[in-house]
Structure formats: C-alpha cells, structure tokens
Amino acid sequence: MQSVMFLTFQPNCGSGSMEKTASGYPMGEEKREKMKRTIIKDWKTRLSYFLQNSSTPGKPKVNKKGKQQAFIKPSPEEAQLWSETFDELLANKYGLAAFRAFLKSEFCEENIEFWLACEDFKKTKSPQKLTSKARKIYTDFIEKEAPKEINIDFQTKIMIAQNIEEATTGCFTTAQKRVYSLMENNSYPRFLESEFYQDLCKNPQITRAPQAT
C-alpha cells in the first residue's frame, strides 16, 4: 500500500541505538534511502524530458494533424502563477504533470490519481458507465488493501460503499475534497520549494559572446 510506503521514509526518532552501516544509515534504512534517491532521479529525468521537448514559451507545439501537444514549457511568469493557488497549478497541463511526478517521488501519487479519476467520473453522463467507473474507483482507491488506497476515514469509506450501489456523480465528493485538502496543505507547499519548480521560475540567463578587440 503506497501510503504505508510513504510513511516508511519518515525519520525514525527512536532508532538511535540501531546498528548503522558505513554510510551512517541504520541497516535497512540505507536500502530505502537508495530507493528514494532513485525515484527522485526518475521524476527529475521525466520533467527534464518535458523541458527538452517543449516549444518556445507562448507558442504551443502543434503536430501534423494540427492538434496541440500536451506538454508546453511555461514561461517563468506562467510558472510563478502556480504559487498563487493550487487550482492554478492543476489547471496547467505541464504543471499537473510536474506535480504528479513530484508526488511519485514522495510515494503518494495515489492522491492526484484519485482526484483526477473523480474529475473524470463527474463528467460521465451514461448511468451504466457511471456505475462501472464508480466500482473501479472504489476497488482501486477506497476499499481495504486497494492497490492505490488513499488515506480517508472509515466512515467516509462506508458511505462510499453504500453510495456506489446507486451511483451518482456525487459518490466521491467528500473523499475528493479531503484528498484535495491533503495535497494543498502538504504536498503543494513542498512542490513549490522543489528545485525543479524554482528553476522554472527563473528567467534564462543571456550569455554574450566576448567582443573582438
């Protein structure tokens, strides 16, 4: 369960007497630290890929069919807007992709995946599709030992289990609001402090060729 994985990386304040390796980490913790560093490196690589394959800020890249591609590098001014509200970040495709990759590095990407699944769910018109999507969201994110189980209280889980029997677009409203609040108050501030986001907000330095004498 990913939420449990995330907790395993929190500092253990009572482990001072544990045997340590040559690197200074307690045995077992060293492996977890290496795994975390690998994942962080992975999300930085993905975000760098977006940078390298994006067009000039303000000029969306267009494919042969005339459709705009998903990831366009924001200008520093546009990236700075993401710090004003969490909604500004989620409304930007590039910003959303960066935030998802950041959550993956923190082992809590199930939160944004659940939120996005709920957004898609609320747009569903067909009653049949509504029911099938509700059951999938429940089995993926809500039920005990779900592969992407989110951290919500027991009463909310019970209410959702009852609601999906006659699914409506409001089945997951309470859970979605709680997950949104969790991301806004915890992961979002850390994302704004991340090296990648800070780099996006910087104006590119202009290097001048030395003048001939």
PDB file of C-alpha atoms in Angstrom:
ATOM      1  CA  MET A   1       0.000   0.000   0.000  1.00  0.00           C
ATOM      2  CA  GLN A   2       1.590   3.227  -1.171  1.00  0.00           C
ATOM      3  CA  SER A   3       0.553   5.356   1.791  1.00  0.00           C
ATOM      4  CA  VAL A   4       2.366   2.890   4.043  1.00  0.00           C
ATOM      5  CA  MET A   5       5.436   3.029   1.782  1.00  0.00           C
ATOM      6  CA  PHE A   6       5.485   6.795   2.191  1.00  0.00           C
ATOM      7  CA  LEU A   7       5.442   6.525   5.969  1.00  0.00           C
ATOM      8  CA  THR A   8       8.433   4.198   5.971  1.00  0.00           C
ATOM      9  CA  PHE A   9      10.604   7.033   4.729  1.00  0.00           C
ATOM     10  CA  GLN A  10       9.824   9.300   7.668  1.00  0.00           C
ATOM     11  CA  PRO A  11      12.721   9.743  10.116  1.00  0.00           C
ATOM     12  CA  ASN A  12      12.684   7.247  12.949  1.00  0.00           C
ATOM     13  CA  CYS A  13      13.425   9.363  16.048  1.00  0.00           C
ATOM     14  CA  GLY A  14      13.706   6.324  18.293  1.00  0.00           C
ATOM     15  CA  SER A  15      16.299   4.439  16.265  1.00  0.00           C
ATOM     16  CA  GLY A  16      19.431   5.962  17.779  1.00  0.00           C
ATOM     17  CA  SER A  17      20.614   2.604  19.105  1.00  0.00           C
ATOM     18  CA  MET A  18      20.181   0.780  15.801  1.00  0.00           C
ATOM     19  CA  GLU A  19      23.287  -0.632  14.145  1.00  0.00           C
ATOM     20  CA  LYS A  20      24.459   1.605  11.330  1.00  0.00           C
ATOM     21  CA  THR A  21      26.279   0.929   8.098  1.00  0.00           C
ATOM     22  CA  ALA A  22      29.443   2.686   6.945  1.00  0.00           C
ATOM     23  CA  SER A  23      27.333   5.339   5.211  1.00  0.00           C
ATOM     24  CA  GLY A  24      25.747   6.359   8.515  1.00  0.00           C
ATOM     25  CA  TYR A  25      22.238   5.000   7.855  1.00  0.00           C
ATOM     26  CA  PRO A  26      20.751   2.237  10.029  1.00  0.00           C
ATOM     27  CA  MET A  27      20.802  -1.155   8.310  1.00  0.00           C
ATOM     28  CA  GLY A  28      17.659  -1.500   6.193  1.00  0.00           C
ATOM     29  CA  GLU A  29      17.101   2.243   6.096  1.00  0.00           C
ATOM     30  CA  GLU A  30      20.040   2.590   3.719  1.00  0.00           C
ATOM     31  CA  LYS A  31      18.229   0.497   1.117  1.00  0.00           C
ATOM     32  CA  ARG A  32      15.099   2.624   1.478  1.00  0.00           C
ATOM     33  CA  GLU A  33      17.135   5.801   1.100  1.00  0.00           C
ATOM     34  CA  LYS A  34      18.721   4.443  -2.085  1.00  0.00           C
ATOM     35  CA  MET A  35      15.267   3.585  -3.453  1.00  0.00           C
ATOM     36  CA  LYS A  36      14.015   7.071  -2.682  1.00  0.00           C
ATOM     37  CA  ARG A  37      17.014   8.687  -4.388  1.00  0.00           C
ATOM     38  CA  THR A  38      16.396   6.520  -7.459  1.00  0.00           C
ATOM     39  CA  ILE A  39      12.741   7.595  -7.667  1.00  0.00           C
ATOM     40  CA  ILE A  40      13.622  11.263  -7.202  1.00  0.00           C
ATOM     41  CA  LYS A  41      16.173  10.956 -10.000  1.00  0.00           C
ATOM     42  CA  ASP A  42      13.490   9.337 -12.166  1.00  0.00           C
ATOM     43  CA  TRP A  43      10.981  12.166 -11.743  1.00  0.00           C
ATOM     44  CA  LYS A  44      13.656  14.773 -12.416  1.00  0.00           C
ATOM     45  CA  THR A  45      14.542  12.910 -15.627  1.00  0.00           C
ATOM     46  CA  ARG A  46      10.889  12.893 -16.723  1.00  0.00           C
ATOM     47  CA  LEU A  47      10.494  16.590 -16.061  1.00  0.00           C
ATOM     48  CA  SER A  48      13.719  17.321 -17.914  1.00  0.00           C
ATOM     49  CA  TYR A  49      12.260  15.408 -20.858  1.00  0.00           C
ATOM     50  CA  PHE A  50       9.264  17.765 -20.865  1.00  0.00           C
ATOM     51  CA  LEU A  51      11.656  20.708 -20.901  1.00  0.00           C
ATOM     52  CA  GLN A  52      13.712  19.365 -23.785  1.00  0.00           C
ATOM     53  CA  ASN A  53      10.664  18.547 -25.900  1.00  0.00           C
ATOM     54  CA  SER A  54       8.740  21.740 -25.331  1.00  0.00           C
ATOM     55  CA  SER A  55       8.499  24.698 -27.631  1.00  0.00           C
ATOM     56  CA  THR A  56       9.224  28.348 -27.018  1.00  0.00           C
ATOM     57  CA  PRO A  57       7.054  29.728 -24.185  1.00  0.00           C
ATOM     58  CA  GLY A  58       3.840  31.182 -25.504  1.00  0.00           C
ATOM     59  CA  LYS A  59       3.979  29.261 -28.787  1.00  0.00           C
ATOM     60  CA  PRO A  60       2.311  25.845 -28.385  1.00  0.00           C
ATOM     61  CA  LYS A  61       3.844  22.965 -30.319  1.00  0.00           C
ATOM     62  CA  VAL A  62       1.477  21.593 -32.973  1.00  0.00           C
ATOM     63  CA  ASN A  63       1.589  18.134 -34.530  1.00  0.00           C
ATOM     64  CA  LYS A  64       0.862  17.175 -38.151  1.00  0.00           C
ATOM     65  CA  LYS A  65      -2.885  16.964 -37.525  1.00  0.00           C
ATOM     66  CA  GLY A  66      -2.941  20.488 -36.179  1.00  0.00           C
ATOM     67  CA  LYS A  67      -3.586  19.416 -32.587  1.00  0.00           C
ATOM     68  CA  GLN A  68      -1.698  20.996 -29.719  1.00  0.00           C
ATOM     69  CA  GLN A  69       0.555  18.600 -27.852  1.00  0.00           C
ATOM     70  CA  ALA A  70       0.074  18.102 -24.138  1.00  0.00           C
ATOM     71  CA  PHE A  71       3.228  19.482 -22.566  1.00  0.00           C
ATOM     72  CA  ILE A  72       4.341  23.025 -23.295  1.00  0.00           C
ATOM     73  CA  LYS A  73       7.128  24.585 -21.267  1.00  0.00           C
ATOM     74  CA  PRO A  74       5.722  27.510 -19.295  1.00  0.00           C
ATOM     75  CA  SER A  75       7.356  30.897 -19.195  1.00  0.00           C
ATOM     76  CA  PRO A  76       8.816  31.915 -15.804  1.00  0.00           C
ATOM     77  CA  GLU A  77       5.860  34.281 -15.358  1.00  0.00           C
ATOM     78  CA  GLU A  78       3.363  31.484 -16.032  1.00  0.00           C
ATOM     79  CA  ALA A  79       5.143  29.101 -13.653  1.00  0.00           C
ATOM     80  CA  GLN A  80       5.109  31.761 -10.947  1.00  0.00           C
ATOM     81  CA  LEU A  81       1.309  31.855 -11.162  1.00  0.00           C
ATOM     82  CA  TRP A  82       1.214  28.277  -9.879  1.00  0.00           C
ATOM     83  CA  SER A  83       2.319  29.539  -6.483  1.00  0.00           C
ATOM     84  CA  GLU A  84      -0.748  31.774  -6.160  1.00  0.00           C
ATOM     85  CA  THR A  85      -3.285  28.950  -5.816  1.00  0.00           C
ATOM     86  CA  PHE A  86      -3.297  25.176  -6.014  1.00  0.00           C
ATOM     87  CA  ASP A  87      -6.007  25.402  -8.695  1.00  0.00           C
ATOM     88  CA  GLU A  88      -3.656  27.406 -10.929  1.00  0.00           C
ATOM     89  CA  LEU A  89      -1.193  24.522 -10.819  1.00  0.00           C
ATOM     90  CA  LEU A  90      -3.788  21.818 -11.512  1.00  0.00           C
ATOM     91  CA  ALA A  91      -5.285  23.781 -14.422  1.00  0.00           C
ATOM     92  CA  ASN A  92      -1.969  23.806 -16.294  1.00  0.00           C
ATOM     93  CA  LYS A  93      -1.140  20.564 -18.125  1.00  0.00           C
ATOM     94  CA  TYR A  94       2.598  20.995 -17.689  1.00  0.00           C
ATOM     95  CA  GLY A  95       2.156  21.962 -14.050  1.00  0.00           C
ATOM     96  CA  LEU A  96      -0.092  18.969 -13.407  1.00  0.00           C
ATOM     97  CA  ALA A  97       2.444  16.614 -14.994  1.00  0.00           C
ATOM     98  CA  ALA A  98       5.227  18.092 -12.873  1.00  0.00           C
ATOM     99  CA  PHE A  99       3.155  17.798  -9.704  1.00  0.00           C
ATOM    100  CA  ARG A 100       2.268  14.161 -10.458  1.00  0.00           C
ATOM    101  CA  ALA A 101       5.942  13.306 -10.940  1.00  0.00           C
ATOM    102  CA  PHE A 102       6.771  15.104  -7.685  1.00  0.00           C
ATOM    103  CA  LEU A 103       4.118  13.111  -5.803  1.00  0.00           C
ATOM    104  CA  LYS A 104       5.605   9.924  -7.231  1.00  0.00           C
ATOM    105  CA  SER A 105       8.922  10.874  -5.663  1.00  0.00           C
ATOM    106  CA  GLU A 106       7.113  11.232  -2.333  1.00  0.00           C
ATOM    107  CA  PHE A 107       5.295   7.879  -2.693  1.00  0.00           C
ATOM    108  CA  CYS A 108       1.829   9.449  -2.622  1.00  0.00           C
ATOM    109  CA  GLU A 109       0.875   9.713  -6.292  1.00  0.00           C
ATOM    110  CA  GLU A 110      -2.355   7.862  -5.478  1.00  0.00           C
ATOM    111  CA  ASN A 111      -3.750  11.177  -4.204  1.00  0.00           C
ATOM    112  CA  ILE A 112      -3.567  13.022  -7.525  1.00  0.00           C
ATOM    113  CA  GLU A 113      -4.602   9.895  -9.439  1.00  0.00           C
ATOM    114  CA  PHE A 114      -7.715   9.581  -7.268  1.00  0.00           C
ATOM    115  CA  TRP A 115      -8.512  13.277  -7.692  1.00  0.00           C
ATOM    116  CA  LEU A 116      -8.190  13.020 -11.484  1.00  0.00           C
ATOM    117  CA  ALA A 117     -10.323   9.867 -11.551  1.00  0.00           C
ATOM    118  CA  CYS A 118     -13.023  11.761  -9.643  1.00  0.00           C
ATOM    119  CA  GLU A 119     -12.847  14.683 -12.079  1.00  0.00           C
ATOM    120  CA  ASP A 120     -13.373  12.278 -14.978  1.00  0.00           C
ATOM    121  CA  PHE A 121     -16.129  10.473 -13.073  1.00  0.00           C
ATOM    122  CA  LYS A 122     -18.119  13.680 -12.545  1.00  0.00           C
ATOM    123  CA  LYS A 123     -18.189  14.299 -16.310  1.00  0.00           C
ATOM    124  CA  THR A 124     -19.737  10.882 -17.046  1.00  0.00           C
ATOM    125  CA  LYS A 125     -23.275  11.038 -18.449  1.00  0.00           C
ATOM    126  CA  SER A 126     -24.177   7.376 -19.039  1.00  0.00           C
ATOM    127  CA  PRO A 127     -25.696   5.664 -15.932  1.00  0.00           C
ATOM    128  CA  GLN A 128     -24.069   2.375 -16.963  1.00  0.00           C
ATOM    129  CA  LYS A 129     -20.627   3.948 -17.288  1.00  0.00           C
ATOM    130  CA  LEU A 130     -21.173   5.852 -14.049  1.00  0.00           C
ATOM    131  CA  THR A 131     -21.738   2.594 -12.170  1.00  0.00           C
ATOM    132  CA  SER A 132     -18.752   0.799 -13.707  1.00  0.00           C
ATOM    133  CA  LYS A 133     -16.440   3.755 -13.105  1.00  0.00           C
ATOM    134  CA  ALA A 134     -17.654   4.090  -9.516  1.00  0.00           C
ATOM    135  CA  ARG A 135     -16.851   0.440  -8.823  1.00  0.00           C
ATOM    136  CA  LYS A 136     -13.400   0.763 -10.396  1.00  0.00           C
ATOM    137  CA  ILE A 137     -12.563   3.862  -8.347  1.00  0.00           C
ATOM    138  CA  TYR A 138     -13.747   2.036  -5.233  1.00  0.00           C
ATOM    139  CA  THR A 139     -11.623  -1.067  -5.890  1.00  0.00           C
ATOM    140  CA  ASP A 140      -8.577   0.983  -6.942  1.00  0.00           C
ATOM    141  CA  PHE A 141      -8.568   3.614  -4.206  1.00  0.00           C
ATOM    142  CA  ILE A 142     -11.135   3.084  -1.440  1.00  0.00           C
ATOM    143  CA  GLU A 143     -11.558  -0.497  -0.270  1.00  0.00           C
ATOM    144  CA  LYS A 144      -9.243  -2.023   2.299  1.00  0.00           C
ATOM    145  CA  GLU A 145      -5.904  -3.105   0.795  1.00  0.00           C
ATOM    146  CA  ALA A 146      -6.756  -1.393  -2.509  1.00  0.00           C
ATOM    147  CA  PRO A 147      -3.671  -1.152  -4.781  1.00  0.00           C
ATOM    148  CA  LYS A 148      -3.741   2.668  -4.558  1.00  0.00           C
ATOM    149  CA  GLU A 149      -5.561   3.062  -1.256  1.00  0.00           C
ATOM    150  CA  ILE A 150      -5.975   6.687  -0.188  1.00  0.00           C
ATOM    151  CA  ASN A 151      -5.891   7.879   3.403  1.00  0.00           C
ATOM    152  CA  ILE A 152      -9.503   8.686   4.369  1.00  0.00           C
ATOM    153  CA  ASP A 153     -11.524   7.877   7.466  1.00  0.00           C
ATOM    154  CA  PHE A 154     -13.536   4.690   7.939  1.00  0.00           C
ATOM    155  CA  GLN A 155     -16.928   6.424   7.974  1.00  0.00           C
ATOM    156  CA  THR A 156     -16.288   8.009   4.573  1.00  0.00           C
ATOM    157  CA  LYS A 157     -15.341   4.605   3.172  1.00  0.00           C
ATOM    158  CA  ILE A 158     -18.587   3.106   4.473  1.00  0.00           C
ATOM    159  CA  MET A 159     -20.606   5.954   2.958  1.00  0.00           C
ATOM    160  CA  ILE A 160     -18.931   5.484  -0.436  1.00  0.00           C
ATOM    161  CA  ALA A 161     -19.537   1.724  -0.359  1.00  0.00           C
ATOM    162  CA  GLN A 162     -23.235   2.426   0.134  1.00  0.00           C
ATOM    163  CA  ASN A 163     -23.393   5.203  -2.479  1.00  0.00           C
ATOM    164  CA  ILE A 164     -21.886   3.217  -5.346  1.00  0.00           C
ATOM    165  CA  GLU A 165     -24.808   0.770  -5.214  1.00  0.00           C
ATOM    166  CA  GLU A 166     -26.812   3.542  -6.902  1.00  0.00           C
ATOM    167  CA  ALA A 167     -24.005   5.645  -8.278  1.00  0.00           C
ATOM    168  CA  THR A 168     -24.360   9.387  -8.793  1.00  0.00           C
ATOM    169  CA  THR A 169     -21.758  11.988  -9.730  1.00  0.00           C
ATOM    170  CA  GLY A 170     -21.540  12.935  -6.042  1.00  0.00           C
ATOM    171  CA  CYS A 171     -20.419   9.496  -4.813  1.00  0.00           C
ATOM    172  CA  PHE A 172     -16.846  10.574  -4.092  1.00  0.00           C
ATOM    173  CA  THR A 173     -17.318  14.278  -3.333  1.00  0.00           C
ATOM    174  CA  THR A 174     -16.385  14.073   0.353  1.00  0.00           C
ATOM    175  CA  ALA A 175     -13.337  11.893  -0.255  1.00  0.00           C
ATOM    176  CA  GLN A 176     -12.168  14.056  -3.158  1.00  0.00           C
ATOM    177  CA  LYS A 177     -12.378  17.210  -1.043  1.00  0.00           C
ATOM    178  CA  ARG A 178     -10.320  15.596   1.722  1.00  0.00           C
ATOM    179  CA  VAL A 179      -7.647  14.390  -0.680  1.00  0.00           C
ATOM    180  CA  TYR A 180      -7.560  17.819  -2.339  1.00  0.00           C
ATOM    181  CA  SER A 181      -7.072  19.460   1.057  1.00  0.00           C
ATOM    182  CA  LEU A 182      -4.307  16.989   1.911  1.00  0.00           C
ATOM    183  CA  MET A 183      -2.424  17.795  -1.288  1.00  0.00           C
ATOM    184  CA  GLU A 184      -2.993  21.541  -0.985  1.00  0.00           C
ATOM    185  CA  ASN A 185      -1.762  21.748   2.609  1.00  0.00           C
ATOM    186  CA  ASN A 186       1.096  19.233   2.445  1.00  0.00           C
ATOM    187  CA  SER A 187       2.452  18.235  -0.967  1.00  0.00           C
ATOM    188  CA  TYR A 188       1.757  21.530  -2.765  1.00  0.00           C
ATOM    189  CA  PRO A 189       3.959  23.690  -0.472  1.00  0.00           C
ATOM    190  CA  ARG A 190       6.805  21.170  -0.800  1.00  0.00           C
ATOM    191  CA  PHE A 191       6.434  21.175  -4.584  1.00  0.00           C
ATOM    192  CA  LEU A 192       6.768  24.973  -4.626  1.00  0.00           C
ATOM    193  CA  GLU A 193      10.024  24.630  -2.695  1.00  0.00           C
ATOM    194  CA  SER A 194      11.403  21.950  -5.031  1.00  0.00           C
ATOM    195  CA  GLU A 195      14.477  22.588  -7.157  1.00  0.00           C
ATOM    196  CA  PHE A 196      12.631  21.870 -10.388  1.00  0.00           C
ATOM    197  CA  TYR A 197       9.876  24.404  -9.719  1.00  0.00           C
ATOM    198  CA  GLN A 198      12.377  27.047  -8.622  1.00  0.00           C
ATOM    199  CA  ASP A 199      14.288  26.529 -11.882  1.00  0.00           C
ATOM    200  CA  LEU A 200      11.119  27.026 -13.917  1.00  0.00           C
ATOM    201  CA  CYS A 201      10.551  30.390 -12.242  1.00  0.00           C
ATOM    202  CA  LYS A 202      13.984  31.706 -13.131  1.00  0.00           C
ATOM    203  CA  ASN A 203      14.472  33.858 -16.208  1.00  0.00           C
ATOM    204  CA  PRO A 204      17.035  32.280 -18.560  1.00  0.00           C
ATOM    205  CA  GLN A 205      20.460  33.874 -18.384  1.00  0.00           C
ATOM    206  CA  ILE A 206      21.630  35.503 -21.588  1.00  0.00           C
ATOM    207  CA  THR A 207      25.268  34.891 -22.373  1.00  0.00           C
ATOM    208  CA  ARG A 208      27.029  37.366 -24.581  1.00  0.00           C
ATOM    209  CA  ALA A 209      29.892  36.463 -26.859  1.00  0.00           C
ATOM    210  CA  PRO A 210      33.110  38.311 -25.998  1.00  0.00           C
ATOM    211  CA  GLN A 211      33.712  41.287 -28.241  1.00  0.00           C
ATOM    212  CA  ALA A 212      36.672  41.174 -30.540  1.00  0.00           C
ATOM    213  CA  THR A 213      39.429  43.598 -29.686  1.00  0.00           C
TER     214      THR A 213
END
